[in-house]
Amino acid sequence: MSLIGQKVTVLGGGIGGLAAARALALRGAEVRVLEQAAKIAEVGAGLQISPNGIAVLRGLGLEEAVTACARRAEAIQLRNYRGAPVLRMALPQGDARGYYLMHRADLIDLLAKGARDAGVEIVLGAKVTEITLDPTVLRFEDRQTETPDLLIGADGINSVLRPALNGAAKPFFTGQVAWRALVPTQVEHPPIASLYMGPGCHLVTYPLRDRKLMNIVAVQERDEWAAEGWANPDDPANLRAAFSEFAPEVQALLARVESVKIWGLFRHPVASTWHNDNAALLGDAAHPTLPFMAQGANMALEDAWVLADALAGSADTDAGLMVYQARRHLRAAKVIAAANANARNYHLSFPPLRAIAHTILRTSGRLAPQAALKRFDWIYQEDVTKA
Ligand SMILES: Cc1cc2nc3c(=O)[nH]c(=O)nc-3n(C[C@H](O)[C@H](O)[C@H](O)COP(=O)(O)OP(=O)(O)OC[C@H]3O[C@@H](n4cnc5c(N)ncnc54)[C@H](O)[C@@H]3O)c2cc1C
């Protein structure tokens, strides 16, 4: 079906919503993005964009804009919590699609510009409080209502569209919390993602922008519950205490943390229904994931491309949305299962088991250094723009 002139309302101006808006607009749709925030601004944090995400950004004509502000990662370095190297996975360089380390705000900025350049209207301060279906009606905070022709719910983890299509979901606390912080440093760091694995906790750090800004994500298993959400502040002393046994270079970094956010990690089921005949879910709204494969944003980018492609390649909207879910559901569920499994792998608490696991990783790293990365080719080497 031709998307030329098709009116689409995208709810949510995050990574998935903005990418979908550009993808649809490039195919001729008239797209409006409704975003609750008063301005497009992102909480400071880092993102890893892997080759499968880069494939979509390339397809959207935004790869150059990404490489201009992101750092191409050279390697992922696994260490035990004392700092001893366990496994180094060199990342492909040269012409191959790369792995990039970037500031989330930079990705949002370039997607918003990309959407506007394609003719998308972004409406800020538009918070939708309720959605009813058949027909689809959006109700805003100020009680106004609107009936979109086609609605894409890219409204994140607390989606308003998801329960309308699926009923209320039952996420559960995983017993893990994640702290996130950005730390300016005096020296330039190599573009390497370092992962320190300890008993019941792990910490990932990598440089952003001019390589003097270090991104930290630190995960701990604990009974004490923390709210889900990216903006809940915590005392940096709690982060330092949780990782006080970690390597000196980690301690030095944590000593510089002035403000930190804490986020309770919840497991959400993948939505079983992603669409009806004129509304569809996308990104975290359809399939929130734990952060242990760094794939949430990459999956949202893939969804965005496939949605536009499926609509353009189908006889009508209904068929297009069906093809969209069919092409995305299984892959999203599989990636999320891999992220769930990684939490266990990083956090082995029983010392002999941890020692054995690290020895196996070390040995396999020496014998077949690329094998660990190749296990995930099914995620990273996917190119949904070629399907
Ligand atoms: C600590 C951490 C690290 C991560 N690291 C990575 C990584 O390295 N790589 C990766 O790929 N992913 C990563 N992710 C996951 C990734 O950030 C998310 O999966 C991704 O942002 C999902 O994009 P989205 O567009 O679906 O949702 P969101 O980014 O949540 O965007 C939703 C948008 O909708 C708006 N909105 C919500 N409700 C309403 C409403 N009712 N009315 C109007 N607007 C609304 C919101 O304001 C927001 O702008 C990480 C996440 C966290 C928390």
Short mmCIF file of C-alpha atoms and ligand atoms in Angstrom, two decimals:
data_model
loop_
_atom_site.label_atom_id
_atom_site.label_comp_id
_atom_site.label_asym_id
_atom_site.label_seq_id
_atom_site.Cartn_x
_atom_site.Cartn_y
_atom_site.Cartn_z
CA MET A 1 0.00 0.00 0.00
CA SER A 2 1.23 3.49 -0.63
CA LEU A 3 1.96 5.49 2.49
CA ILE A 4 1.77 8.74 0.54
CA GLY A 5 -0.61 11.03 2.40
CA GLN A 6 -1.39 8.40 5.05
CA LYS A 7 -1.92 10.23 8.34
CA VAL A 8 -0.02 8.66 11.23
CA THR A 9 0.10 9.72 14.87
CA VAL A 10 3.13 8.48 16.79
CA LEU A 11 2.73 8.59 20.56
CA GLY A 12 6.15 9.13 22.15
CA GLY A 13 9.18 11.07 20.94
CA GLY A 14 11.82 8.63 22.21
CA ILE A 15 14.24 6.59 20.14
CA GLY A 16 11.61 4.27 18.67
CA GLY A 17 8.97 6.94 18.05
CA LEU A 18 11.29 9.37 16.31
CA ALA A 19 12.88 6.64 14.17
CA ALA A 20 9.45 5.34 13.15
CA ALA A 21 8.29 8.87 12.38
CA ARG A 22 11.21 9.42 9.99
CA ALA A 23 10.85 5.95 8.44
CA LEU A 24 7.14 6.55 7.74
CA ALA A 25 7.60 10.13 6.56
CA LEU A 26 10.36 9.09 4.13
CA ARG A 27 7.77 6.81 2.54
CA GLY A 28 5.33 9.66 2.13
CA ALA A 29 3.21 9.49 5.31
CA GLU A 30 2.04 12.65 7.08
CA VAL A 31 3.36 12.06 10.57
CA ARG A 32 2.76 13.83 13.89
CA VAL A 33 4.68 12.85 17.01
CA LEU A 34 2.97 13.53 20.35
CA GLU A 35 5.49 13.84 23.17
CA GLN A 36 4.58 14.51 26.79
CA ALA A 37 7.84 16.31 27.62
CA ALA A 38 7.93 20.09 27.20
CA LYS A 39 11.14 19.74 25.21
CA ILE A 40 13.01 16.92 23.53
CA ALA A 41 15.73 16.43 26.09
CA GLU A 42 17.20 13.26 27.47
CA VAL A 43 18.50 12.27 30.83
CA GLY A 44 22.26 11.95 30.57
CA ALA A 45 23.26 8.38 29.89
CA GLY A 46 25.21 6.29 27.44
CA LEU A 47 23.94 3.87 24.83
CA GLN A 48 25.61 1.09 22.91
CA ILE A 49 24.37 0.99 19.35
CA SER A 50 25.28 -2.30 17.73
CA PRO A 51 25.57 -3.15 14.01
CA ASN A 52 21.90 -4.18 13.80
CA GLY A 53 20.90 -0.72 15.04
CA ILE A 54 23.42 0.94 12.73
CA ALA A 55 21.82 -0.92 9.80
CA VAL A 56 18.55 0.90 10.53
CA LEU A 57 20.23 4.27 11.03
CA ARG A 58 22.01 3.73 7.70
CA GLY A 59 18.71 2.87 6.06
CA LEU A 60 17.24 6.08 7.48
CA GLY A 61 20.15 8.07 6.04
CA LEU A 62 21.48 8.95 9.50
CA GLU A 63 24.63 6.83 9.77
CA GLU A 64 26.96 9.76 9.08
CA ALA A 65 25.24 11.88 11.71
CA VAL A 66 25.78 9.03 14.19
CA THR A 67 29.43 8.47 13.39
CA ALA A 68 30.03 12.22 13.72
CA CYS A 69 29.02 12.25 17.38
CA ALA A 70 29.53 8.65 18.55
CA ARG A 71 32.69 6.67 19.31
CA ARG A 72 33.31 3.47 17.43
CA ALA A 73 34.06 0.84 20.06
CA GLU A 74 37.27 -1.18 19.63
CA ALA A 75 36.59 -3.97 22.09
CA ILE A 76 34.55 -5.32 24.96
CA GLN A 77 36.80 -6.21 27.88
CA LEU A 78 35.48 -8.60 30.52
CA ARG A 79 37.27 -8.53 33.90
CA ASN A 80 36.67 -10.08 37.27
CA TYR A 81 35.74 -7.60 39.96
CA ARG A 82 39.35 -7.30 41.14
CA GLY A 83 40.26 -6.05 37.67
CA ALA A 84 41.98 -9.16 36.24
CA PRO A 85 41.24 -9.62 32.53
CA VAL A 86 38.92 -12.53 31.71
CA LEU A 87 38.10 -12.09 28.03
CA ARG A 88 38.68 -9.41 25.41
CA MET A 89 36.38 -9.37 22.42
CA ALA A 90 37.82 -7.23 19.62
CA LEU A 91 35.07 -5.54 17.63
CA PRO A 92 35.18 -5.35 13.83
CA GLN A 93 36.65 -2.16 12.37
CA GLY A 94 36.94 -0.89 8.79
CA ASP A 95 34.00 -1.16 6.44
CA ALA A 96 31.97 -3.55 8.56
CA ARG A 97 29.04 -1.98 10.43
CA GLY A 98 30.43 -0.93 13.79
CA TYR A 99 29.51 -0.91 17.46
CA TYR A 100 29.13 2.64 18.71
CA LEU A 101 29.19 4.23 22.14
CA MET A 102 27.07 7.33 22.23
CA HIS A 103 25.32 9.79 24.48
CA ARG A 104 21.63 9.13 24.50
CA ALA A 105 20.86 12.84 24.13
CA ASP A 106 22.93 12.93 20.90
CA LEU A 107 20.92 10.07 19.39
CA ILE A 108 17.62 11.70 20.37
CA ASP A 109 18.78 15.03 18.88
CA LEU A 110 19.76 13.55 15.56
CA LEU A 111 16.59 11.45 15.32
CA ALA A 112 14.44 14.49 16.11
CA LYS A 113 16.25 16.52 13.44
CA GLY A 114 15.96 13.59 11.03
CA ALA A 115 12.23 13.38 11.67
CA ARG A 116 11.67 17.11 11.23
CA ASP A 117 13.80 17.15 8.05
CA ALA A 118 11.51 14.45 6.65
CA GLY A 119 8.49 16.67 7.36
CA VAL A 120 7.37 15.24 10.70
CA GLU A 121 5.54 17.56 13.08
CA ILE A 122 6.65 17.07 16.70
CA VAL A 123 4.09 18.30 19.23
CA LEU A 124 5.60 18.81 22.69
CA GLY A 125 3.77 18.94 26.01
CA ALA A 126 1.14 16.53 24.65
CA LYS A 127 0.52 13.98 27.39
CA VAL A 128 -2.02 11.30 26.61
CA THR A 129 -3.69 9.97 29.74
CA GLU A 130 -6.10 7.43 28.28
CA ILE A 131 -6.68 5.50 25.08
CA THR A 132 -9.88 3.69 24.17
CA LEU A 133 -10.19 1.45 21.14
CA ASP A 134 -12.80 0.72 18.45
CA PRO A 135 -12.66 3.50 17.50
CA THR A 136 -9.24 4.63 18.72
CA VAL A 137 -9.59 7.77 20.83
CA LEU A 138 -6.76 9.58 22.60
CA ARG A 139 -7.59 11.61 25.67
CA PHE A 140 -5.08 14.29 26.71
CA GLU A 141 -4.26 15.70 30.12
CA ASP A 142 -6.37 18.78 29.35
CA ARG A 143 -9.36 16.47 28.58
CA GLN A 144 -9.22 17.19 24.83
CA THR A 145 -9.69 14.11 22.64
CA GLU A 146 -8.43 13.08 19.22
CA THR A 147 -9.20 10.22 16.83
CA PRO A 148 -6.11 9.26 14.83
CA ASP A 149 -6.26 7.43 11.48
CA LEU A 150 -3.32 5.23 12.49
CA LEU A 151 -1.74 5.30 15.95
CA ILE A 152 1.76 4.03 16.77
CA GLY A 153 2.27 3.63 20.52
CA ALA A 154 5.98 4.24 21.05
CA ASP A 155 5.29 5.45 24.57
CA GLY A 156 7.83 3.36 26.43
CA ILE A 157 7.70 1.16 29.46
CA ASN A 158 4.57 2.77 30.96
CA SER A 159 2.70 2.69 27.68
CA VAL A 160 -0.92 3.84 27.65
CA LEU A 161 -1.66 1.92 24.45
CA ARG A 162 -0.29 -1.42 25.67
CA PRO A 163 -2.96 -2.06 28.36
CA ALA A 164 -5.68 -0.91 25.98
CA LEU A 165 -4.64 -3.69 23.57
CA ASN A 166 -3.58 -6.32 26.11
CA GLY A 167 -5.07 -5.55 29.51
CA ALA A 168 -2.80 -4.79 32.46
CA ALA A 169 0.58 -6.57 32.48
CA LYS A 170 2.18 -8.02 35.61
CA PRO A 171 5.85 -7.04 35.72
CA PHE A 172 7.85 -8.44 38.65
CA PHE A 173 10.88 -7.09 40.48
CA THR A 174 13.93 -9.13 39.47
CA GLY A 175 15.74 -8.47 42.74
CA GLN A 176 18.21 -6.26 40.86
CA VAL A 177 18.79 -2.54 40.81
CA ALA A 178 20.89 -0.52 38.38
CA TRP A 179 22.66 2.75 39.10
CA ARG A 180 23.50 5.03 36.21
CA ALA A 181 25.98 7.88 36.33
CA LEU A 182 28.12 10.03 34.04
CA VAL A 183 31.53 11.05 35.29
CA PRO A 184 33.77 13.68 33.68
CA THR A 185 37.45 12.69 33.89
CA GLN A 186 40.72 14.46 33.08
CA VAL A 187 42.09 11.86 30.69
CA GLU A 188 40.91 10.41 27.40
CA HIS A 189 39.82 6.78 27.68
CA PRO A 190 40.13 4.28 24.84
CA PRO A 191 36.78 3.42 23.19
CA ILE A 192 36.41 0.13 25.03
CA ALA A 193 33.41 -1.12 27.01
CA SER A 194 34.70 -2.66 30.24
CA LEU A 195 32.57 -5.10 32.20
CA TYR A 196 33.61 -6.04 35.75
CA MET A 197 31.89 -9.19 37.05
CA GLY A 198 31.53 -9.71 40.79
CA PRO A 199 29.47 -11.88 43.11
CA GLY A 200 25.88 -10.74 42.73
CA CYS A 201 26.85 -7.56 40.92
CA HIS A 202 28.53 -6.20 37.82
CA LEU A 203 29.55 -2.83 36.47
CA VAL A 204 29.89 -1.61 32.90
CA THR A 205 31.78 1.51 31.96
CA TYR A 206 32.70 3.15 28.66
CA PRO A 207 33.66 6.61 27.39
CA LEU A 208 31.37 8.99 25.53
CA ARG A 209 31.81 12.04 23.33
CA ASP A 210 35.39 13.33 23.72
CA ARG A 211 36.26 10.14 25.62
CA LYS A 212 36.62 12.12 28.84
CA LEU A 213 33.06 11.46 29.93
CA MET A 214 32.64 7.99 31.44
CA ASN A 215 29.27 6.25 31.43
CA ILE A 216 28.65 3.89 34.35
CA VAL A 217 25.91 1.28 34.71
CA ALA A 218 26.25 -0.73 37.93
CA VAL A 219 23.90 -3.60 38.72
CA GLN A 220 23.43 -5.24 42.11
CA GLU A 221 21.22 -8.11 43.27
CA ARG A 222 19.42 -7.19 46.45
CA ASP A 223 16.16 -7.73 48.29
CA GLU A 224 15.41 -4.07 48.81
CA TRP A 225 13.06 -2.89 46.13
CA ALA A 226 13.61 0.25 44.02
CA ALA A 227 11.10 1.94 41.74
CA GLU A 228 11.22 1.39 38.00
CA GLY A 229 12.17 4.51 36.05
CA TRP A 230 15.20 6.32 34.81
CA ALA A 231 15.02 9.49 36.86
CA ASN A 232 15.03 8.39 40.52
CA PRO A 233 18.01 9.93 42.34
CA ASP A 234 20.08 8.03 44.90
CA ASP A 235 22.97 8.88 47.20
CA PRO A 236 26.29 8.14 45.41
CA ALA A 237 27.52 6.73 48.74
CA ASN A 238 25.17 3.75 48.24
CA LEU A 239 26.74 3.02 44.85
CA ARG A 240 30.25 3.31 46.30
CA ALA A 241 29.35 1.00 49.19
CA ALA A 242 27.87 -1.65 46.89
CA PHE A 243 31.06 -1.78 44.78
CA SER A 244 33.64 -1.15 47.51
CA GLU A 245 35.35 -4.51 46.81
CA PHE A 246 35.86 -3.73 43.14
CA ALA A 247 39.16 -2.89 41.41
CA PRO A 248 41.03 0.35 42.26
CA GLU A 249 40.25 1.89 38.87
CA VAL A 250 36.53 1.31 39.54
CA GLN A 251 36.85 2.86 43.01
CA ALA A 252 38.61 5.88 41.49
CA LEU A 253 35.79 6.36 39.01
CA LEU A 254 33.05 5.92 41.60
CA ALA A 255 34.79 8.42 43.89
CA ARG A 256 34.08 11.07 41.23
CA VAL A 257 30.34 10.36 40.98
CA GLU A 258 28.42 13.42 42.13
CA SER A 259 24.91 12.41 41.17
CA VAL A 260 23.40 9.05 40.38
CA LYS A 261 20.06 7.56 39.35
CA ILE A 262 18.77 4.25 40.63
CA TRP A 263 16.41 2.06 38.73
CA GLY A 264 14.65 -1.11 39.88
CA LEU A 265 14.86 -3.79 37.20
CA PHE A 266 11.52 -5.37 36.44
CA ARG A 267 10.75 -8.17 34.06
CA HIS A 268 7.78 -7.49 31.80
CA PRO A 269 6.22 -10.05 29.52
CA VAL A 270 6.44 -9.33 25.80
CA ALA A 271 2.98 -8.06 24.78
CA SER A 272 1.00 -10.79 23.07
CA THR A 273 -1.06 -8.36 20.98
CA TRP A 274 0.91 -5.62 19.27
CA HIS A 275 -1.88 -4.16 17.16
CA ASN A 276 -5.50 -3.97 16.12
CA ASP A 277 -6.60 -2.63 12.73
CA ASN A 278 -5.35 0.94 13.26
CA ALA A 279 -3.07 1.01 16.31
CA ALA A 280 0.26 -0.70 17.00
CA LEU A 281 2.89 -0.87 19.72
CA LEU A 282 6.59 -0.31 19.13
CA GLY A 283 9.81 -0.48 21.16
CA ASP A 284 9.66 -0.71 24.95
CA ALA A 285 5.88 -0.32 24.81
CA ALA A 286 5.69 -3.76 23.18
CA HIS A 287 8.72 -5.48 24.69
CA PRO A 288 10.59 -3.83 27.59
CA THR A 289 13.89 -5.58 28.19
CA LEU A 290 16.44 -5.85 30.97
CA PRO A 291 19.57 -3.96 29.94
CA PHE A 292 21.96 -6.97 29.88
CA MET A 293 22.27 -7.21 26.10
CA ALA A 294 22.12 -3.41 25.52
CA GLN A 295 19.43 -4.03 22.92
CA GLY A 296 16.36 -1.99 23.97
CA ALA A 297 17.14 0.97 21.74
CA ASN A 298 18.44 -1.28 18.96
CA MET A 299 15.22 -3.31 19.01
CA ALA A 300 13.16 -0.09 18.94
CA LEU A 301 15.13 1.01 15.84
CA GLU A 302 14.53 -2.36 14.17
CA ASP A 303 10.80 -2.16 14.97
CA ALA A 304 10.64 1.31 13.43
CA TRP A 305 12.11 0.17 10.13
CA VAL A 306 10.06 -3.01 9.91
CA LEU A 307 6.82 -1.19 10.72
CA ALA A 308 7.24 1.25 7.82
CA ASP A 309 8.44 -1.51 5.50
CA ALA A 310 5.58 -3.85 6.39
CA LEU A 311 2.95 -1.14 5.92
CA ALA A 312 4.43 -0.08 2.58
CA GLY A 313 4.60 -3.68 1.36
CA SER A 314 1.07 -4.77 2.32
CA ALA A 315 -2.32 -4.37 0.71
CA ASP A 316 -3.80 -2.38 3.59
CA THR A 317 -3.05 -1.16 7.13
CA ASP A 318 -4.53 -4.22 8.81
CA ALA A 319 -2.39 -6.62 6.77
CA GLY A 320 0.67 -4.39 7.21
CA LEU A 321 0.36 -4.39 11.00
CA MET A 322 -0.07 -8.15 11.00
CA VAL A 323 3.13 -8.58 8.96
CA TYR A 324 4.89 -6.15 11.33
CA GLN A 325 4.09 -8.20 14.42
CA ALA A 326 4.90 -11.47 12.64
CA ARG A 327 8.33 -10.15 11.64
CA ARG A 328 9.16 -8.73 15.07
CA HIS A 329 7.55 -10.75 17.85
CA LEU A 330 9.78 -13.82 17.87
CA ARG A 331 13.03 -11.90 17.47
CA ALA A 332 12.19 -9.44 20.24
CA ALA A 333 11.24 -12.29 22.59
CA LYS A 334 14.49 -14.15 21.79
CA VAL A 335 16.68 -11.10 22.41
CA ILE A 336 14.90 -10.45 25.71
CA ALA A 337 15.45 -14.08 26.78
CA ALA A 338 19.18 -13.65 26.00
CA ALA A 339 19.28 -10.50 28.15
CA ASN A 340 17.60 -12.37 31.03
CA ALA A 341 20.19 -15.17 30.79
CA ASN A 342 23.12 -12.73 30.80
CA ALA A 343 22.16 -11.42 34.24
CA ARG A 344 22.81 -14.89 35.68
CA ASN A 345 26.09 -15.30 33.76
CA TYR A 346 27.57 -12.04 35.04
CA HIS A 347 26.59 -12.54 38.68
CA LEU A 348 27.83 -15.99 39.68
CA SER A 349 28.04 -15.73 43.47
CA PHE A 350 29.52 -19.12 44.38
CA PRO A 351 33.33 -18.55 44.20
CA PRO A 352 34.40 -21.98 42.79
CA LEU A 353 31.72 -21.77 40.10
CA ARG A 354 32.79 -18.22 39.27
CA ALA A 355 36.45 -19.29 39.04
CA ILE A 356 35.57 -22.16 36.68
CA ALA A 357 33.38 -19.97 34.49
CA HIS A 358 36.08 -17.30 34.24
CA THR A 359 38.76 -19.90 33.44
CA ILE A 360 36.61 -21.30 30.64
CA LEU A 361 36.07 -17.80 29.27
CA ARG A 362 39.79 -16.99 29.53
CA THR A 363 40.82 -20.21 27.77
CA SER A 364 38.23 -19.92 25.05
CA GLY A 365 39.31 -16.30 24.56
CA ARG A 366 42.87 -17.49 23.91
CA LEU A 367 41.90 -20.39 21.65
CA ALA A 368 39.12 -18.72 19.66
CA PRO A 369 39.04 -15.03 20.55
CA GLN A 370 36.07 -14.19 18.32
CA ALA A 371 33.91 -17.16 19.30
CA ALA A 372 32.24 -15.37 22.23
CA LEU A 373 31.11 -12.55 19.98
CA LYS A 374 30.10 -14.87 17.14
CA ARG A 375 27.57 -16.51 19.47
CA PHE A 376 25.62 -13.28 19.17
CA ASP A 377 25.88 -12.84 15.40
CA TRP A 378 22.16 -13.63 15.21
CA ILE A 379 21.55 -10.36 17.10
CA TYR A 380 24.28 -8.06 15.83
CA GLN A 381 24.57 -9.13 12.20
CA GLU A 382 20.85 -8.93 11.51
CA ASP A 383 20.00 -6.24 8.96
CA VAL A 384 16.26 -5.68 8.89
CA THR A 385 16.62 -3.22 6.00
CA LYS A 386 17.69 -6.13 3.76
CA ALA A 387 14.84 -8.49 4.67
C1 LIG B 1 20.45 1.95 32.18
C2 LIG B 1 19.97 1.70 30.78
C3 LIG B 1 20.90 1.43 29.83
C4 LIG B 1 20.49 1.12 28.55
N1 LIG B 1 21.43 0.87 27.63
C5 LIG B 1 21.07 0.55 26.39
C6 LIG B 1 22.05 0.33 25.38
O1 LIG B 1 23.25 0.43 25.62
N2 LIG B 1 21.62 -0.01 24.13
C7 LIG B 1 20.29 -0.13 23.85
O2 LIG B 1 19.96 -0.49 22.71
N3 LIG B 1 19.34 0.12 24.77
C8 LIG B 1 19.68 0.47 26.02
N4 LIG B 1 18.74 0.73 26.95
C9 LIG B 1 17.30 0.58 26.62
C10 LIG B 1 16.76 1.72 25.80
O3 LIG B 1 17.08 2.95 26.37
C11 LIG B 1 15.24 1.60 25.63
O4 LIG B 1 14.93 0.29 25.28
C12 LIG B 1 14.76 2.58 24.55
O5 LIG B 1 14.92 3.89 24.99
C13 LIG B 1 13.32 2.32 24.16
O6 LIG B 1 12.91 3.31 23.28
P1 LIG B 1 11.37 3.65 23.14
O7 LIG B 1 11.30 4.72 22.11
O8 LIG B 1 10.60 2.42 22.94
O9 LIG B 1 10.93 4.20 24.55
P2 LIG B 1 11.42 5.48 25.36
O10 LIG B 1 12.83 5.79 25.02
O11 LIG B 1 11.07 5.23 26.77
O12 LIG B 1 10.53 6.66 24.78
C14 LIG B 1 9.17 6.80 25.11
C15 LIG B 1 8.76 8.25 24.87
O13 LIG B 1 7.34 8.36 25.00
C16 LIG B 1 7.03 9.47 25.80
N5 LIG B 1 5.75 9.17 26.46
C17 LIG B 1 5.53 8.17 27.35
N6 LIG B 1 4.25 8.17 27.74
C18 LIG B 1 3.64 9.20 27.09
C19 LIG B 1 2.32 9.70 27.09
N7 LIG B 1 1.38 9.14 27.86
N8 LIG B 1 2.01 10.78 26.31
C20 LIG B 1 2.98 11.33 25.53
N9 LIG B 1 4.27 10.89 25.50
C21 LIG B 1 4.60 9.84 26.26
C22 LIG B 1 8.21 9.57 26.77
O14 LIG B 1 8.32 10.87 27.33
C23 LIG B 1 9.37 9.21 25.88
O15 LIG B 1 9.91 10.33 25.21
C24 LIG B 1 19.10 1.10 28.22
C25 LIG B 1 18.15 1.43 29.18
C26 LIG B 1 18.59 1.76 30.43
C27 LIG B 1 17.56 2.17 31.44
#
